[in-house]
Amino acid sequence: MGTLTDAVREAVREAVQEMKNEAEAAPHISTDDIAELTKTTEELKERLRLLDERITKLESRAQHTAETKVEILHSAVGDEIQTLQELRKNIGEQRW
Protein backbone atom coordinates (compact mmCIF):
# COMPACT_ATOMS: atom_id res chain seq x y z
CA MET A 1 0.00 0.00 0.00
CA GLY A 2 2.95 2.33 0.42
CA THR A 3 4.11 2.38 -3.18
CA LEU A 4 2.95 5.96 -3.79
CA THR A 5 4.59 7.09 -0.55
CA ASP A 6 7.80 5.32 -1.54
CA ALA A 7 7.75 6.97 -4.96
CA VAL A 8 7.32 10.43 -3.44
CA ARG A 9 10.12 9.80 -0.94
CA GLU A 10 12.42 8.59 -3.70
CA ALA A 11 11.68 11.68 -5.80
CA VAL A 12 12.51 13.94 -2.86
CA ARG A 13 15.70 12.01 -2.11
CA GLU A 14 16.77 12.36 -5.73
CA ALA A 15 16.06 16.11 -5.69
CA VAL A 16 18.02 16.57 -2.46
CA GLN A 17 20.92 14.49 -3.80
CA GLU A 18 20.93 16.53 -7.00
CA MET A 19 21.12 19.75 -4.98
CA LYS A 20 23.98 18.33 -2.89
CA ASN A 21 25.84 17.29 -6.04
CA GLU A 22 25.43 20.78 -7.49
CA ALA A 23 26.68 22.32 -4.26
CA GLU A 24 29.74 20.05 -4.19
CA ALA A 25 30.50 20.72 -7.85
CA ALA A 26 30.51 24.47 -7.27
CA PRO A 27 33.20 25.27 -4.69
CA HIS A 28 32.49 28.96 -5.15
CA ILE A 29 28.99 28.59 -3.70
CA SER A 30 28.19 31.30 -1.21
CA THR A 31 26.94 30.92 2.32
CA ASP A 32 23.64 32.45 1.21
CA ASP A 33 23.28 29.78 -1.48
CA ILE A 34 24.01 27.06 1.05
CA ALA A 35 21.41 28.55 3.38
CA GLU A 36 18.90 28.65 0.51
CA LEU A 37 19.62 25.01 -0.37
CA THR A 38 19.21 24.02 3.26
CA LYS A 39 15.92 25.90 3.46
CA THR A 40 14.70 24.25 0.26
CA THR A 41 15.69 20.84 1.60
CA GLU A 42 13.74 21.44 4.80
CA GLU A 43 10.72 22.61 2.80
CA LEU A 44 10.89 19.45 0.69
CA LYS A 45 11.05 17.32 3.83
CA GLU A 46 7.98 19.08 5.22
CA ARG A 47 6.10 18.62 1.94
CA LEU A 48 7.05 14.96 1.96
CA ARG A 49 5.71 14.62 5.49
CA LEU A 50 2.43 16.29 4.48
CA LEU A 51 2.14 14.12 1.36
CA ASP A 52 2.82 11.04 3.45
CA GLU A 53 -0.01 12.04 5.83
CA ARG A 54 -2.40 12.65 2.92
CA ILE A 55 -1.53 9.33 1.31
CA THR A 56 -2.04 7.51 4.60
CA LYS A 57 -5.45 9.16 5.03
CA LEU A 58 -6.45 8.31 1.45
CA GLU A 59 -5.35 4.71 1.91
CA SER A 60 -7.36 4.53 5.13
CA ARG A 61 -10.43 5.94 3.39
CA ALA A 62 -10.02 3.47 0.53
CA GLN A 63 -9.77 0.59 2.99
CA HIS A 64 -12.84 1.81 4.87
CA THR A 65 -14.78 2.17 1.61
CA ALA A 66 -13.82 -1.35 0.56
CA GLU A 67 -14.91 -2.74 3.93
CA THR A 68 -18.22 -0.88 3.70
CA LYS A 69 -18.84 -2.27 0.21
CA VAL A 70 -18.21 -5.79 1.49
CA GLU A 71 -20.62 -5.25 4.39
CA ILE A 72 -23.31 -3.96 2.01
CA LEU A 73 -22.77 -6.89 -0.34
CA HIS A 74 -22.97 -9.41 2.52
CA SER A 75 -26.14 -7.75 3.79
CA ALA A 76 -27.76 -7.79 0.34
CA VAL A 77 -26.77 -11.40 -0.30
CA GLY A 78 -28.02 -12.37 3.15
CA ASP A 79 -31.38 -10.72 2.43
CA GLU A 80 -31.64 -12.54 -0.91
CA ILE A 81 -30.85 -15.88 0.71
CA GLN A 82 -33.49 -15.28 3.35
CA THR A 83 -36.05 -14.36 0.67
CA LEU A 84 -35.24 -17.51 -1.31
CA GLN A 85 -35.56 -19.66 1.81
CA GLU A 86 -38.95 -18.14 2.57
CA LEU A 87 -40.09 -18.74 -1.02
CA ARG A 88 -38.98 -22.38 -0.85
CA LYS A 89 -40.82 -22.78 2.42
CA ASN A 90 -43.99 -21.23 0.95
CA ILE A 91 -43.77 -23.37 -2.17
CA GLY A 92 -43.27 -26.45 -0.04
CA GLU A 93 -46.32 -25.60 2.09
CA GLN A 94 -48.43 -24.99 -1.02
CA ARG A 95 -47.59 -28.42 -2.42
CA TRP A 96 -49.12 -30.17 0.57
C-alpha positions as protocol buffer text, in pm:
chain_id: "A"
residue {
  index: 1
  type: MET
  ca { x: 0 y: 0 z: 0 }
}
residue {
  index: 2
  type: GLY
  ca { x: 295 y: 233 z: 42 }
}
residue {
  index: 3
  type: THR
  ca { x: 411 y: 238 z: -318 }
}
residue {
  index: 4
  type: LEU
  ca { x: 295 y: 596 z: -379 }
}
residue {
  index: 5
  type: THR
  ca { x: 459 y: 709 z: -55 }
}
residue {
  index: 6
  type: ASP
  ca { x: 780 y: 532 z: -154 }
}
residue {
  index: 7
  type: ALA
  ca { x: 775 y: 697 z: -496 }
}
residue {
  index: 8
  type: VAL
  ca { x: 732 y: 1043 z: -344 }
}
residue {
  index: 9
  type: ARG
  ca { x: 1012 y: 980 z: -94 }
}
residue {
  index: 10
  type: GLU
  ca { x: 1242 y: 859 z: -370 }
}
residue {
  index: 11
  type: ALA
  ca { x: 1168 y: 1168 z: -580 }
}
residue {
  index: 12
  type: VAL
  ca { x: 1251 y: 1394 z: -286 }
}
residue {
  index: 13
  type: ARG
  ca { x: 1570 y: 1201 z: -211 }
}
residue {
  index: 14
  type: GLU
  ca { x: 1677 y: 1236 z: -573 }
}
residue {
  index: 15
  type: ALA
  ca { x: 1606 y: 1611 z: -569 }
}
residue {
  index: 16
  type: VAL
  ca { x: 1802 y: 1657 z: -246 }
}
residue {
  index: 17
  type: GLN
  ca { x: 2092 y: 1449 z: -380 }
}
residue {
  index: 18
  type: GLU
  ca { x: 2093 y: 1653 z: -700 }
}
residue {
  index: 19
  type: MET
  ca { x: 2112 y: 1975 z: -498 }
}
residue {
  index: 20
  type: LYS
  ca { x: 2398 y: 1833 z: -289 }
}
residue {
  index: 21
  type: ASN
  ca { x: 2584 y: 1729 z: -604 }
}
residue {
  index: 22
  type: GLU
  ca { x: 2543 y: 2078 z: -749 }
}
residue {
  index: 23
  type: ALA
  ca { x: 2668 y: 2232 z: -426 }
}
residue {
  index: 24
  type: GLU
  ca { x: 2974 y: 2005 z: -419 }
}
residue {
  index: 25
  type: ALA
  ca { x: 3050 y: 2072 z: -785 }
}
residue {
  index: 26
  type: ALA
  ca { x: 3051 y: 2447 z: -727 }
}
residue {
  index: 27
  type: PRO
  ca { x: 3320 y: 2527 z: -469 }
}
residue {
  index: 28
  type: HIS
  ca { x: 3249 y: 2896 z: -515 }
}
residue {
  index: 29
  type: ILE
  ca { x: 2899 y: 2859 z: -370 }
}
residue {
  index: 30
  type: SER
  ca { x: 2819 y: 3130 z: -121 }
}
residue {
  index: 31
  type: THR
  ca { x: 2694 y: 3092 z: 232 }
}
residue {
  index: 32
  type: ASP
  ca { x: 2364 y: 3245 z: 121 }
}
residue {
  index: 33
  type: ASP
  ca { x: 2328 y: 2978 z: -148 }
}
residue {
  index: 34
  type: ILE
  ca { x: 2401 y: 2706 z: 105 }
}
residue {
  index: 35
  type: ALA
  ca { x: 2141 y: 2855 z: 338 }
}
residue {
  index: 36
  type: GLU
  ca { x: 1890 y: 2865 z: 51 }
}
residue {
  index: 37
  type: LEU
  ca { x: 1962 y: 2501 z: -37 }
}
residue {
  index: 38
  type: THR
  ca { x: 1921 y: 2402 z: 326 }
}
residue {
  index: 39
  type: LYS
  ca { x: 1592 y: 2590 z: 346 }
}
residue {
  index: 40
  type: THR
  ca { x: 1470 y: 2425 z: 26 }
}
residue {
  index: 41
  type: THR
  ca { x: 1569 y: 2084 z: 160 }
}
residue {
  index: 42
  type: GLU
  ca { x: 1374 y: 2144 z: 480 }
}
residue {
  index: 43
  type: GLU
  ca { x: 1072 y: 2261 z: 280 }
}
residue {
  index: 44
  type: LEU
  ca { x: 1089 y: 1945 z: 69 }
}
residue {
  index: 45
  type: LYS
  ca { x: 1105 y: 1732 z: 383 }
}
residue {
  index: 46
  type: GLU
  ca { x: 798 y: 1908 z: 522 }
}
residue {
  index: 47
  type: ARG
  ca { x: 610 y: 1862 z: 194 }
}
residue {
  index: 48
  type: LEU
  ca { x: 705 y: 1496 z: 196 }
}
residue {
  index: 49
  type: ARG
  ca { x: 571 y: 1462 z: 549 }
}
residue {
  index: 50
  type: LEU
  ca { x: 243 y: 1629 z: 448 }
}
residue {
  index: 51
  type: LEU
  ca { x: 214 y: 1412 z: 136 }
}
residue {
  index: 52
  type: ASP
  ca { x: 282 y: 1104 z: 345 }
}
residue {
  index: 53
  type: GLU
  ca { x: -1 y: 1204 z: 583 }
}
residue {
  index: 54
  type: ARG
  ca { x: -240 y: 1265 z: 292 }
}
residue {
  index: 55
  type: ILE
  ca { x: -153 y: 933 z: 131 }
}
residue {
  index: 56
  type: THR
  ca { x: -204 y: 751 z: 460 }
}
residue {
  index: 57
  type: LYS
  ca { x: -545 y: 916 z: 503 }
}
residue {
  index: 58
  type: LEU
  ca { x: -645 y: 831 z: 145 }
}
residue {
  index: 59
  type: GLU
  ca { x: -535 y: 471 z: 191 }
}
residue {
  index: 60
  type: SER
  ca { x: -736 y: 453 z: 513 }
}
residue {
  index: 61
  type: ARG
  ca { x: -1043 y: 594 z: 339 }
}
residue {
  index: 62
  type: ALA
  ca { x: -1002 y: 347 z: 53 }
}
residue {
  index: 63
  type: GLN
  ca { x: -977 y: 59 z: 299 }
}
residue {
  index: 64
  type: HIS
  ca { x: -1284 y: 181 z: 487 }
}
residue {
  index: 65
  type: THR
  ca { x: -1478 y: 217 z: 161 }
}
residue {
  index: 66
  type: ALA
  ca { x: -1382 y: -135 z: 56 }
}
residue {
  index: 67
  type: GLU
  ca { x: -1491 y: -274 z: 393 }
}
residue {
  index: 68
  type: THR
  ca { x: -1822 y: -88 z: 370 }
}
residue {
  index: 69
  type: LYS
  ca { x: -1884 y: -227 z: 21 }
}
residue {
  index: 70
  type: VAL
  ca { x: -1821 y: -579 z: 149 }
}
residue {
  index: 71
  type: GLU
  ca { x: -2062 y: -525 z: 439 }
}
residue {
  index: 72
  type: ILE
  ca { x: -2331 y: -396 z: 201 }
}
residue {
  index: 73
  type: LEU
  ca { x: -2277 y: -689 z: -34 }
}
residue {
  index: 74
  type: HIS
  ca { x: -2297 y: -941 z: 252 }
}
residue {
  index: 75
  type: SER
  ca { x: -2614 y: -775 z: 379 }
}
residue {
  index: 76
  type: ALA
  ca { x: -2776 y: -779 z: 34 }
}
residue {
  index: 77
  type: VAL
  ca { x: -2677 y: -1140 z: -30 }
}
residue {
  index: 78
  type: GLY
  ca { x: -2802 y: -1237 z: 315 }
}
residue {
  index: 79
  type: ASP
  ca { x: -3138 y: -1072 z: 243 }
}
residue {
  index: 80
  type: GLU
  ca { x: -3164 y: -1254 z: -91 }
}
residue {
  index: 81
  type: ILE
  ca { x: -3085 y: -1588 z: 71 }
}
residue {
  index: 82
  type: GLN
  ca { x: -3349 y: -1528 z: 335 }
}
residue {
  index: 83
  type: THR
  ca { x: -3605 y: -1436 z: 67 }
}
residue {
  index: 84
  type: LEU
  ca { x: -3524 y: -1751 z: -131 }
}
residue {
  index: 85
  type: GLN
  ca { x: -3556 y: -1966 z: 181 }
}
residue {
  index: 86
  type: GLU
  ca { x: -3895 y: -1814 z: 257 }
}
residue {
  index: 87
  type: LEU
  ca { x: -4009 y: -1874 z: -102 }
}
residue {
  index: 88
  type: ARG
  ca { x: -3898 y: -2238 z: -85 }
}
residue {
  index: 89
  type: LYS
  ca { x: -4082 y: -2278 z: 242 }
}
residue {
  index: 90
  type: ASN
  ca { x: -4399 y: -2123 z: 95 }
}
residue {
  index: 91
  type: ILE
  ca { x: -4377 y: -2337 z: -217 }
}
residue {
  index: 92
  type: GLY
  ca { x: -4327 y: -2645 z: -4 }
}
residue {
  index: 93
  type: GLU
  ca { x: -4632 y: -2560 z: 209 }
}
residue {
  index: 94
  type: GLN
  ca { x: -4843 y: -2499 z: -102 }
}
residue {
  index: 95
  type: ARG
  ca { x: -4759 y: -2842 z: -242 }
}
residue {
  index: 96
  type: TRP
  ca { x: -4912 y: -3017 z: 57 }
}
